[in-house]
Coordinates of C-alpha atoms in Angstrom, one line a residue:
X20 CA 182.6 126.3 77.8
X21 CA 181.9 123.7 80.5
X22 CA 177.6 122.8 80.7
X23 CA 176.3 122.3 83.8
X24 CA 173.2 120.6 84.8
X25 CA 171.5 122.0 87.9
X26 CA 169.2 119.8 90.1
X27 CA 167.0 121.1 93.1
X28 CA 165.8 118.0 95.1
X29 CA 163.3 119.5 97.6
X30 CA 162.6 117.0 100.1
X31 CA 160.8 116.6 103.3
X32 CA 163.5 117.7 105.9
X33 CA 165.2 120.4 103.3
X34 CA 166.3 121.9 99.9
X35 CA 169.7 120.3 98.3
X36 CA 171.0 122.0 95.2
X37 CA 172.9 119.4 92.9
X38 CA 175.5 120.1 90.2
X39 CA 176.2 117.5 87.2
X40 CA 179.4 118.2 84.8
X41 CA 178.3 116.7 80.7
X42 CA 179.1 113.3 81.8
X43 CA 176.5 113.4 84.1
X44 CA 178.6 113.1 87.7
X45 CA 177.7 114.8 90.6
X46 CA 180.3 117.5 90.9
X47 CA 179.3 119.4 94.4
X48 CA 176.5 119.6 96.2
X49 CA 175.0 122.1 99.0
X50 CA 171.7 121.5 101.7
X51 CA 169.4 123.9 103.8
X52 CA 167.2 122.5 106.4
X53 CA 164.0 123.8 107.1
X54 CA 161.6 123.7 110.0
X55 CA 159.4 121.0 110.4
X56 CA 156.1 122.7 112.3
X57 CA 154.4 120.0 114.5
X58 CA 151.7 120.6 116.8
X59 CA 150.3 118.1 119.8
X60 CA 148.0 116.6 117.4
X61 CA 151.1 115.5 115.5
X62 CA 149.9 117.8 112.5
X63 CA 152.9 118.6 110.2
X64 CA 153.7 121.4 108.4
X65 CA 156.1 123.6 106.0
X66 CA 156.7 127.2 105.6
X67 CA 156.5 127.8 101.7
X68 CA 157.9 130.9 102.1
X69 CA 160.9 129.4 104.0
X70 CA 161.3 126.5 101.3
X71 CA 161.3 128.9 98.5
X72 CA 164.4 131.6 100.3
X73 CA 166.1 128.3 100.5
X74 CA 165.7 127.2 97.3
X75 CA 167.3 130.7 96.2
X76 CA 170.2 130.5 98.8
X77 CA 171.0 126.5 98.5
X78 CA 171.6 127.7 94.5
X79 CA 173.9 130.6 95.8
X80 CA 176.3 128.6 98.2
X81 CA 176.4 125.6 95.6
X82 CA 177.8 128.1 93.3
X83 CA 180.2 129.8 95.7
X84 CA 181.5 126.1 97.1
X85 CA 181.9 124.7 93.5
X86 CA 183.6 127.7 92.6
X87 CA 182.5 127.9 89.0
X88 CA 181.4 130.7 86.5
X89 CA 177.3 130.9 87.5
X90 CA 177.0 131.5 83.3
X91 CA 178.1 127.9 83.1
X92 CA 175.3 126.1 84.4
X93 CA 172.5 125.3 81.5
X94 CA 169.6 123.6 82.6
X95 CA 167.9 123.2 85.6
X96 CA 166.0 120.3 87.0
X97 CA 163.5 120.3 90.0
X98 CA 162.3 117.3 92.0
X99 CA 160.1 117.7 95.3
X100 CA 158.4 116.0 98.0
X101 CA 154.9 114.5 96.9
X102 CA 151.6 114.7 98.2
X103 CA 152.7 117.8 100.3
X104 CA 150.1 119.9 99.6
X105 CA 150.6 124.3 99.0
X106 CA 148.1 126.9 98.5
X107 CA 148.6 130.3 97.2
X108 CA 147.1 133.6 95.9
X109 CA 147.8 134.2 92.4
X110 CA 148.0 137.8 92.4
X111 CA 149.7 138.3 95.3
X112 CA 152.0 135.2 95.2
X113 CA 152.1 134.5 98.5
X114 CA 151.0 131.3 100.5
X115 CA 147.4 131.7 102.3
X116 CA 148.6 128.9 104.4
X117 CA 151.4 126.5 105.2
X118 CA 151.9 123.6 103.2
X119 CA 149.9 120.7 104.7
X120 CA 153.3 117.9 104.8
X121 CA 152.4 114.4 103.4
X122 CA 153.1 112.9 106.7
X123 CA 150.0 114.9 108.1
X124 CA 146.5 112.7 108.5
X125 CA 144.4 116.2 109.3
X126 CA 142.2 115.1 106.0
X127 CA 141.1 111.8 108.1
X128 CA 137.7 113.0 108.4
X129 CA 137.1 114.5 105.3
X130 CA 138.0 111.3 103.6
X131 CA 135.9 109.2 105.9
X132 CA 133.0 111.4 104.5
X133 CA 133.7 111.0 101.4
X134 CA 134.0 107.4 101.7
X135 CA 130.5 107.2 104.1
X136 CA 129.1 109.2 101.1
X137 CA 130.2 106.3 98.3
X138 CA 132.9 107.6 96.4
X139 CA 136.0 105.8 97.3
X140 CA 135.7 103.1 94.2
X141 CA 135.1 105.8 92.2
X142 CA 137.9 107.6 93.3
X143 CA 140.0 104.4 93.3
X144 CA 139.4 103.5 90.0
X145 CA 139.8 107.1 88.1
X146 CA 142.9 108.1 90.1
X147 CA 144.4 104.9 90.8
X148 CA 145.1 105.8 94.8
X149 CA 143.3 104.4 97.6
X150 CA 141.2 107.0 99.3
X151 CA 143.8 108.8 101.7
X152 CA 144.3 111.4 103.8
X153 CA 148.1 110.6 102.8
X154 CA 147.6 112.2 99.4
X155 CA 147.0 116.5 98.5
X156 CA 143.2 116.0 97.9
X157 CA 142.4 115.7 101.5
X158 CA 144.7 118.1 102.7
X159 CA 143.8 120.6 100.1
X160 CA 140.2 120.1 101.1
X161 CA 141.0 120.8 105.1
X162 CA 142.6 124.3 104.3
X163 CA 139.1 125.3 101.9
X164 CA 137.1 124.3 104.5
X165 CA 138.8 125.5 107.3
X166 CA 141.1 128.7 106.4
X167 CA 139.2 131.7 106.1
X168 CA 137.7 133.5 103.0
X169 CA 139.8 130.3 100.6
X170 CA 137.0 129.3 99.5
X171 CA 135.6 132.6 98.3
X172 CA 139.0 133.5 96.8
X173 CA 138.9 130.1 94.5
X174 CA 135.4 131.0 93.3
X175 CA 136.7 134.3 92.4
X176 CA 140.0 132.8 90.5
X177 CA 142.4 134.1 92.9
X178 CA 143.7 130.6 94.5
X179 CA 146.6 128.3 93.3
X180 CA 146.6 124.9 94.5
X181 CA 149.3 122.2 93.7
X182 CA 152.4 120.1 95.1
X183 CA 155.5 121.9 95.7
X184 CA 157.1 121.6 92.4
X185 CA 154.1 124.0 91.2
X186 CA 154.8 126.6 93.8
X187 CA 158.7 126.5 93.4
X188 CA 157.8 126.8 89.5
X189 CA 155.5 129.3 89.7
X190 CA 157.8 131.7 92.2
X191 CA 161.3 130.2 90.1
X192 CA 159.4 132.2 87.0
X193 CA 158.0 135.0 88.7
X194 CA 154.5 134.0 88.6
X195 CA 154.6 133.3 84.9
X196 CA 154.0 129.4 85.0
X197 CA 151.2 127.2 86.7
X198 CA 152.4 124.2 86.3
X199 CA 153.0 121.3 87.2
X200 CA 153.9 117.5 85.8
X201 CA 152.7 114.3 85.5
X202 CA 154.3 112.1 88.1
X203 CA 153.5 115.1 91.0
X204 CA 149.8 115.1 89.6
X205 CA 149.4 112.0 89.3
X206 CA 150.2 111.8 93.8
X207 CA 147.5 114.2 94.4
X208 CA 144.2 112.3 94.0
X209 CA 142.7 114.4 91.9
X210 CA 144.1 113.2 88.5
X211 CA 142.6 111.0 86.4
X212 CA 145.5 108.8 85.6
X213 CA 142.9 107.2 82.3
X214 CA 142.1 110.1 80.7
X215 CA 145.3 111.9 81.6
X216 CA 143.2 115.1 82.9
X217 CA 142.0 116.8 86.1
X218 CA 139.1 114.8 86.7
X219 CA 136.4 117.7 87.6
X220 CA 134.0 115.7 89.4
X221 CA 136.4 114.8 91.9
X222 CA 137.3 117.8 92.5
X223 CA 134.1 118.9 93.3
X224 CA 133.5 116.0 95.8
X225 CA 136.7 117.4 97.5
X226 CA 135.1 120.9 97.5
X227 CA 137.9 122.7 95.1
X228 CA 137.3 124.5 91.7
X229 CA 139.0 123.5 88.8
X230 CA 140.5 127.0 88.0
X231 CA 142.3 126.1 91.0
X232 CA 145.0 123.4 89.4
X233 CA 148.0 124.3 87.1
X234 CA 148.3 123.3 83.6
X235 CA 150.0 119.3 83.5
X236 CA 152.9 119.5 81.4
X237 CA 155.5 116.2 80.5
X238 CA 157.9 115.5 82.7
X239 CA 160.9 116.7 80.6
X240 CA 158.4 119.4 79.1
X241 CA 158.8 123.4 79.4
X242 CA 158.6 124.9 82.8
X243 CA 159.7 128.3 82.0
X244 CA 163.1 130.3 82.7
X245 CA 164.4 131.4 85.9
X246 CA 167.4 133.4 87.3
X247 CA 166.8 132.8 91.2
X248 CA 165.7 136.1 91.6
X249 CA 168.2 137.8 89.6
X250 CA 171.0 135.8 90.8
X251 CA 171.9 134.3 87.5
X252 CA 173.3 137.0 84.2
X253 CA 171.2 135.1 82.5
X254 CA 167.8 132.9 83.0
X255 CA 168.1 129.5 81.8
X256 CA 165.0 127.3 81.3
X257 CA 163.7 124.6 83.8
X258 CA 163.2 121.3 81.8
X259 CA 162.9 118.1 83.9
X260 CA 160.1 118.0 86.9
X261 CA 159.5 115.1 88.7
X262 CA 158.2 113.6 92.3
X263 CA 161.0 112.9 94.2
X264 CA 160.6 109.1 94.1
X265 CA 159.3 108.7 90.4
X266 CA 162.9 111.0 89.9
X267 CA 165.1 108.3 91.6
X268 CA 163.1 105.8 89.6
X269 CA 164.6 107.4 86.6
X270 CA 167.9 108.0 87.5
X271 CA 168.5 104.7 88.9
X272 CA 167.6 103.8 85.0
X273 CA 164.2 101.7 85.4
X274 CA 162.7 102.6 82.4
X275 CA 161.7 99.4 81.2
X276 CA 158.7 97.1 82.3
X277 CA 158.8 95.2 85.7
X278 CA 161.7 97.2 87.0
X279 CA 161.9 98.3 90.9
X280 CA 163.1 101.0 93.1
X281 CA 163.0 102.0 96.9
X282 CA 163.7 104.9 98.1
X283 CA 164.6 104.7 101.7
X284 CA 164.0 108.7 103.2
X285 CA 162.2 109.5 106.0
X286 CA 159.2 107.4 104.3
X287 CA 159.8 104.8 101.7
X288 CA 158.3 104.7 98.5
X289 CA 158.7 101.3 96.3
X290 CA 157.8 101.7 92.9
X291 CA 158.0 99.5 89.9
X292 CA 157.7 99.9 86.2
X293 CA 154.8 98.5 84.9
X294 CA 154.6 100.0 81.1
X295 CA 152.6 101.9 78.9
X296 CA 149.7 100.2 80.3
X297 CA 148.1 100.9 84.1
X298 CA 148.0 97.8 85.8
X299 CA 144.7 98.6 88.6
X300 CA 144.7 96.3 91.7
X301 CA 142.9 96.0 95.0
X302 CA 146.0 94.4 96.9
X303 CA 146.6 97.3 98.6
X304 CA 148.9 98.8 96.4
X305 CA 148.5 101.8 94.1
X306 CA 148.6 102.9 90.6
X307 CA 150.4 106.0 89.5
X308 CA 152.4 107.6 86.7
X309 CA 156.0 107.1 86.5
X310 CA 156.4 110.2 84.2
X311 CA 155.6 111.6 80.3
X312 CA 158.7 112.3 78.7
X313 CA 158.5 113.2 75.4
X314 CA 154.6 112.7 75.1
X315 CA 154.5 109.1 76.2
X316 CA 153.6 108.1 79.8
X317 CA 154.9 105.2 81.9
X318 CA 152.7 103.9 84.8
X319 CA 153.8 102.3 87.6
X320 CA 152.9 100.2 90.6
X321 CA 153.6 102.1 94.3
X322 CA 153.8 101.5 97.5
X323 CA 153.9 104.7 100.2
X324 CA 155.2 103.4 103.7
X325 CA 155.0 106.9 106.5
X326 CA 158.0 106.3 108.3
X327 CA 161.1 104.2 107.2
X328 CA 164.0 106.6 107.9
X329 CA 161.7 108.5 110.2
X330 CA 162.3 105.5 112.9
X331 CA 165.7 106.4 113.2
X332 CA 165.1 109.8 114.0
X333 CA 162.4 109.0 116.2
X334 CA 165.4 106.2 118.0
X335 CA 167.5 109.1 117.8
X336 CA 165.6 112.3 119.0
X337 CA 163.0 111.1 121.1
X338 CA 164.0 107.7 122.4
X339 CA 167.4 108.9 123.2
X340 CA 168.5 105.2 122.2
X341 CA 171.2 106.6 119.6
X342 CA 173.5 109.8 119.4
X343 CA 173.7 109.2 115.8
X344 CA 172.3 107.2 112.8
X345 CA 175.6 105.3 112.1
X346 CA 175.6 103.5 115.7
X347 CA 172.5 101.6 114.6
X348 CA 174.3 99.1 112.4
X349 CA 177.3 98.2 115.6
X350 CA 174.1 98.0 117.7
X351 CA 172.1 95.6 115.4
X352 CA 174.8 93.2 114.9
X353 CA 175.3 93.1 118.5
X354 CA 171.8 92.5 119.5
X355 CA 170.9 88.5 120.8
X356 CA 170.1 86.5 118.3
X357 CA 167.0 84.9 119.6
X358 CA 165.3 88.1 121.0
X359 CA 161.7 88.2 119.4
X360 CA 161.2 92.6 119.8
X361 CA 159.2 94.6 116.9
X362 CA 158.0 97.1 116.1
X363 CA 155.6 98.2 114.6
X364 CA 156.1 102.5 113.3
X365 CA 152.9 103.1 112.7
X366 CA 153.1 106.7 114.4
X367 CA 150.5 108.4 111.9
X368 CA 148.7 105.3 111.0
X369 CA 149.5 102.4 108.4
X370 CA 150.0 103.0 104.6
X371 CA 150.4 100.6 101.9
X372 CA 149.4 97.7 102.0
X373 CA 146.8 98.3 104.7
X374 CA 145.5 102.0 104.7
X375 CA 144.4 102.4 108.2
X376 CA 144.7 105.5 109.5
X377 CA 143.4 105.0 113.0
X378 CA 146.2 102.4 113.7
X379 CA 148.8 103.1 116.2
X380 CA 152.0 102.1 116.9
X381 CA 153.9 99.2 119.2
X382 CA 156.5 97.5 120.5
X383 CA 156.1 94.1 121.2
X384 CA 158.2 90.6 121.8
X385 CA 159.9 91.3 124.9
X386 CA 161.2 89.9 127.8
X387 CA 164.1 90.8 130.3
X388 CA 166.4 90.2 128.4
X389 CA 165.4 93.2 125.6
X390 CA 167.6 95.7 126.1
X391 CA 169.1 99.3 123.6
X392 CA 170.3 96.8 120.6
X393 CA 167.3 94.8 120.8
X394 CA 165.0 97.5 120.5
X395 CA 167.6 99.5 118.0
X396 CA 167.3 96.2 116.1
X397 CA 163.6 96.2 115.4
X398 CA 163.6 99.6 114.5
X399 CA 166.2 99.0 111.4
X400 CA 163.8 95.3 110.7
X401 CA 160.6 96.7 110.7
X402 CA 161.8 99.4 107.9
X403 CA 163.0 95.9 105.9
X404 CA 159.7 94.1 106.7
X405 CA 157.3 97.2 105.1
X406 CA 158.8 97.0 101.9
X407 CA 158.8 93.5 101.9
X408 CA 155.2 93.9 102.4
X409 CA 155.1 95.9 99.6
X410 CA 157.5 93.9 97.3
X411 CA 155.9 91.0 97.4
X412 CA 152.7 92.5 96.6
X413 CA 153.4 94.0 93.7
X414 CA 154.7 90.8 92.7
X415 CA 151.2 89.1 92.5
X416 CA 149.8 92.2 91.0
X417 CA 151.5 92.4 87.9
X418 CA 151.9 88.7 87.1
X419 CA 156.0 90.0 87.1
X420 CA 158.7 87.5 89.3
X421 CA 160.8 90.5 90.8
X422 CA 164.5 89.7 90.1
X423 CA 166.3 92.6 91.6
X424 CA 165.5 95.5 94.0
X425 CA 167.5 98.8 93.4
X426 CA 167.8 101.1 96.4
X427 CA 168.4 104.6 97.1
X428 CA 168.3 106.9 100.3
X429 CA 170.9 107.4 103.6
X430 CA 170.0 104.4 105.0
X431 CA 171.5 102.5 102.5
X432 CA 174.9 103.0 103.6
X433 CA 173.3 100.0 106.6
X434 CA 175.1 97.3 105.9
X435 CA 172.9 95.3 108.3
X436 CA 169.7 96.7 107.3
X437 CA 170.2 96.1 103.2
X438 CA 171.7 93.0 104.3
X439 CA 168.4 92.1 105.9
X440 CA 166.4 93.6 103.2
X441 CA 167.8 91.5 100.8
X442 CA 167.2 88.0 102.8
X443 CA 163.2 88.8 104.0
X444 CA 163.4 89.4 99.9
X445 CA 164.9 86.7 98.8
X446 CA 166.9 88.5 95.7
X447 CA 169.6 90.9 95.2
X448 CA 169.7 94.3 96.4
X449 CA 171.6 96.7 94.4
X450 CA 172.9 99.8 95.6
X451 CA 174.0 102.7 93.2
X452 CA 177.3 105.3 94.2
X453 CA 175.3 108.2 95.0
X454 CA 172.7 108.3 97.1
X455 CA 170.9 111.5 95.1
X456 CA 169.0 109.5 93.1
X457 CA 166.1 112.0 93.1
X458 CA 167.6 115.1 92.0
X459 CA 169.9 112.8 89.4
X460 CA 166.4 111.8 88.2
X461 CA 165.1 115.5 87.6
X462 CA 168.6 116.6 86.4
X463 CA 169.1 113.9 84.3
X464 CA 165.9 114.8 82.6
X465 CA 166.5 118.1 82.1
X466 CA 170.0 117.5 80.7
X467 CA 168.2 114.9 77.8
X468 CA 165.8 117.1 77.2
X469 CA 168.0 120.0 75.4
X470 CA 170.6 117.8 74.5
X471 CA 173.4 118.0 77.0
X472 CA 173.1 113.8 78.1
X473 CA 172.0 110.9 76.1
X474 CA 170.7 107.4 76.8
X475 CA 174.2 106.2 77.9
X476 CA 174.6 108.6 81.2
X477 CA 172.6 105.7 83.0
X478 CA 175.3 103.6 82.4
X479 CA 178.0 105.6 84.6
X480 CA 176.2 105.3 88.4
X481 CA 178.4 102.3 90.0
X482 CA 176.6 99.7 92.0
X483 CA 177.6 97.3 95.0
X484 CA 174.9 94.7 96.0
X485 CA 173.9 92.3 98.7
X486 CA 172.9 88.6 97.9
X487 CA 170.1 86.4 100.3
X488 CA 172.2 84.8 102.7
X489 CA 169.6 83.5 105.8
X490 CA 168.3 80.3 105.7
X491 CA 164.4 79.8 104.4
X492 CA 163.3 78.5 107.5
X493 CA 164.5 81.6 109.7
X494 CA 163.1 84.0 107.2
X495 CA 159.8 82.8 107.3
X496 CA 159.6 82.8 110.9
X497 CA 160.8 86.0 111.2
X498 CA 158.2 87.4 108.6
X499 CA 155.4 85.6 110.4
X500 CA 156.1 87.4 113.4
X501 CA 156.1 90.7 111.5
X502 CA 152.8 89.9 110.7
X503 CA 151.8 89.1 113.7
X504 CA 152.9 92.0 114.9
X505 CA 151.0 94.0 112.8
X506 CA 147.7 92.4 113.2
X507 CA 147.8 93.4 116.8
X508 CA 147.3 97.7 115.9
X509 CA 145.0 96.9 112.8
X510 CA 141.5 98.7 113.4
X511 CA 140.4 97.5 109.6

């Protein structure tokens, strides 16, 4: 009987179910979007019950679409949007508030208060993360301070907090397992990446009771069993859990020190495997855990960008410059070569390497001849510029020359963007045939853990690549223009 590996990728925009065969090939995929709950302040939330309901439904849709016997599914791996903060009641199994999405900066005042109290340096030293509302801790602290009854229930041992993986594992196992993996734990700003445990003092600083935290488990560990609310006749094990960017790093086969990848999603994560010994830097990138597999931890340097693919969505939905993302490539190629328009998409502040939550966006350098094509091109260019910022810093911080950037995500289909990215970095950009690297990574981790796959599974991903073509002088001028534009909006 065939053994299929099921992957669930719970992302910012929706939930995907992915079915992989015994060789690791993607056999079938289904998607269900969920609501983006955004208010006039720009605060962003997701409905946790909607996400769980969609997770169950997307698996049912997948089995129906694939036409397989559901008893042939052997194991589940989960990848998830990271930093998004969830809080629920352990006993009622119901959320006490909507999930606060990673894009949401409502914890800024709390982080400012903690910084003024003198804790920022200690928090970075222990967690590897710059004190920022981007991470889960400030979001969870906001819930504890603003949602009635949460603090009291937490003190009584009734509250669970975590990232989306924790919520899904808890619900899928009917409340039997309250766990997270090392990759997700390392992105909360509550986990000590040196000692590999929740940091009691940092939890106290953010006002979060330690009883609220889940058990931290190897990324290929045992996360219990699920039958998807009775849909499967027999439960299957959950044996792979990874934050989406970590899943993509694993799925890309970046298993060795010095290998680096970028996921182009709503935002972007640039992540470099730095091996079993952490590197800490003040250059604007953070130190996290790649994963823990079979009891062995790998560390990464990472830079996060709030708005990359979301810039394309903004140009489509809000500016009405395009009807679909596919139009951007042709428009960018038709733009006037000499136009010097820059877009800095600091819609909710600047992420790495600037960490300026008060910065706001700007379009600058326009002339009378600047039109639709030039603004669209500036929107694509800003994606590549932001990633170039991070990759350059990672090479400097680690002392490792970077020879290739592996990339994944929807925007990698854009030939203009990929060529411009290669030009700005001056190195090849390598693109796998499949876009679903986050889900692939979690599914491969699960398949490897139960013996369906071996290490050869990574070899079956076909690749295409772009090599740099732009003259050095032109590249230097364009990149300097970007730095000048960013400096116009910085407040720090």
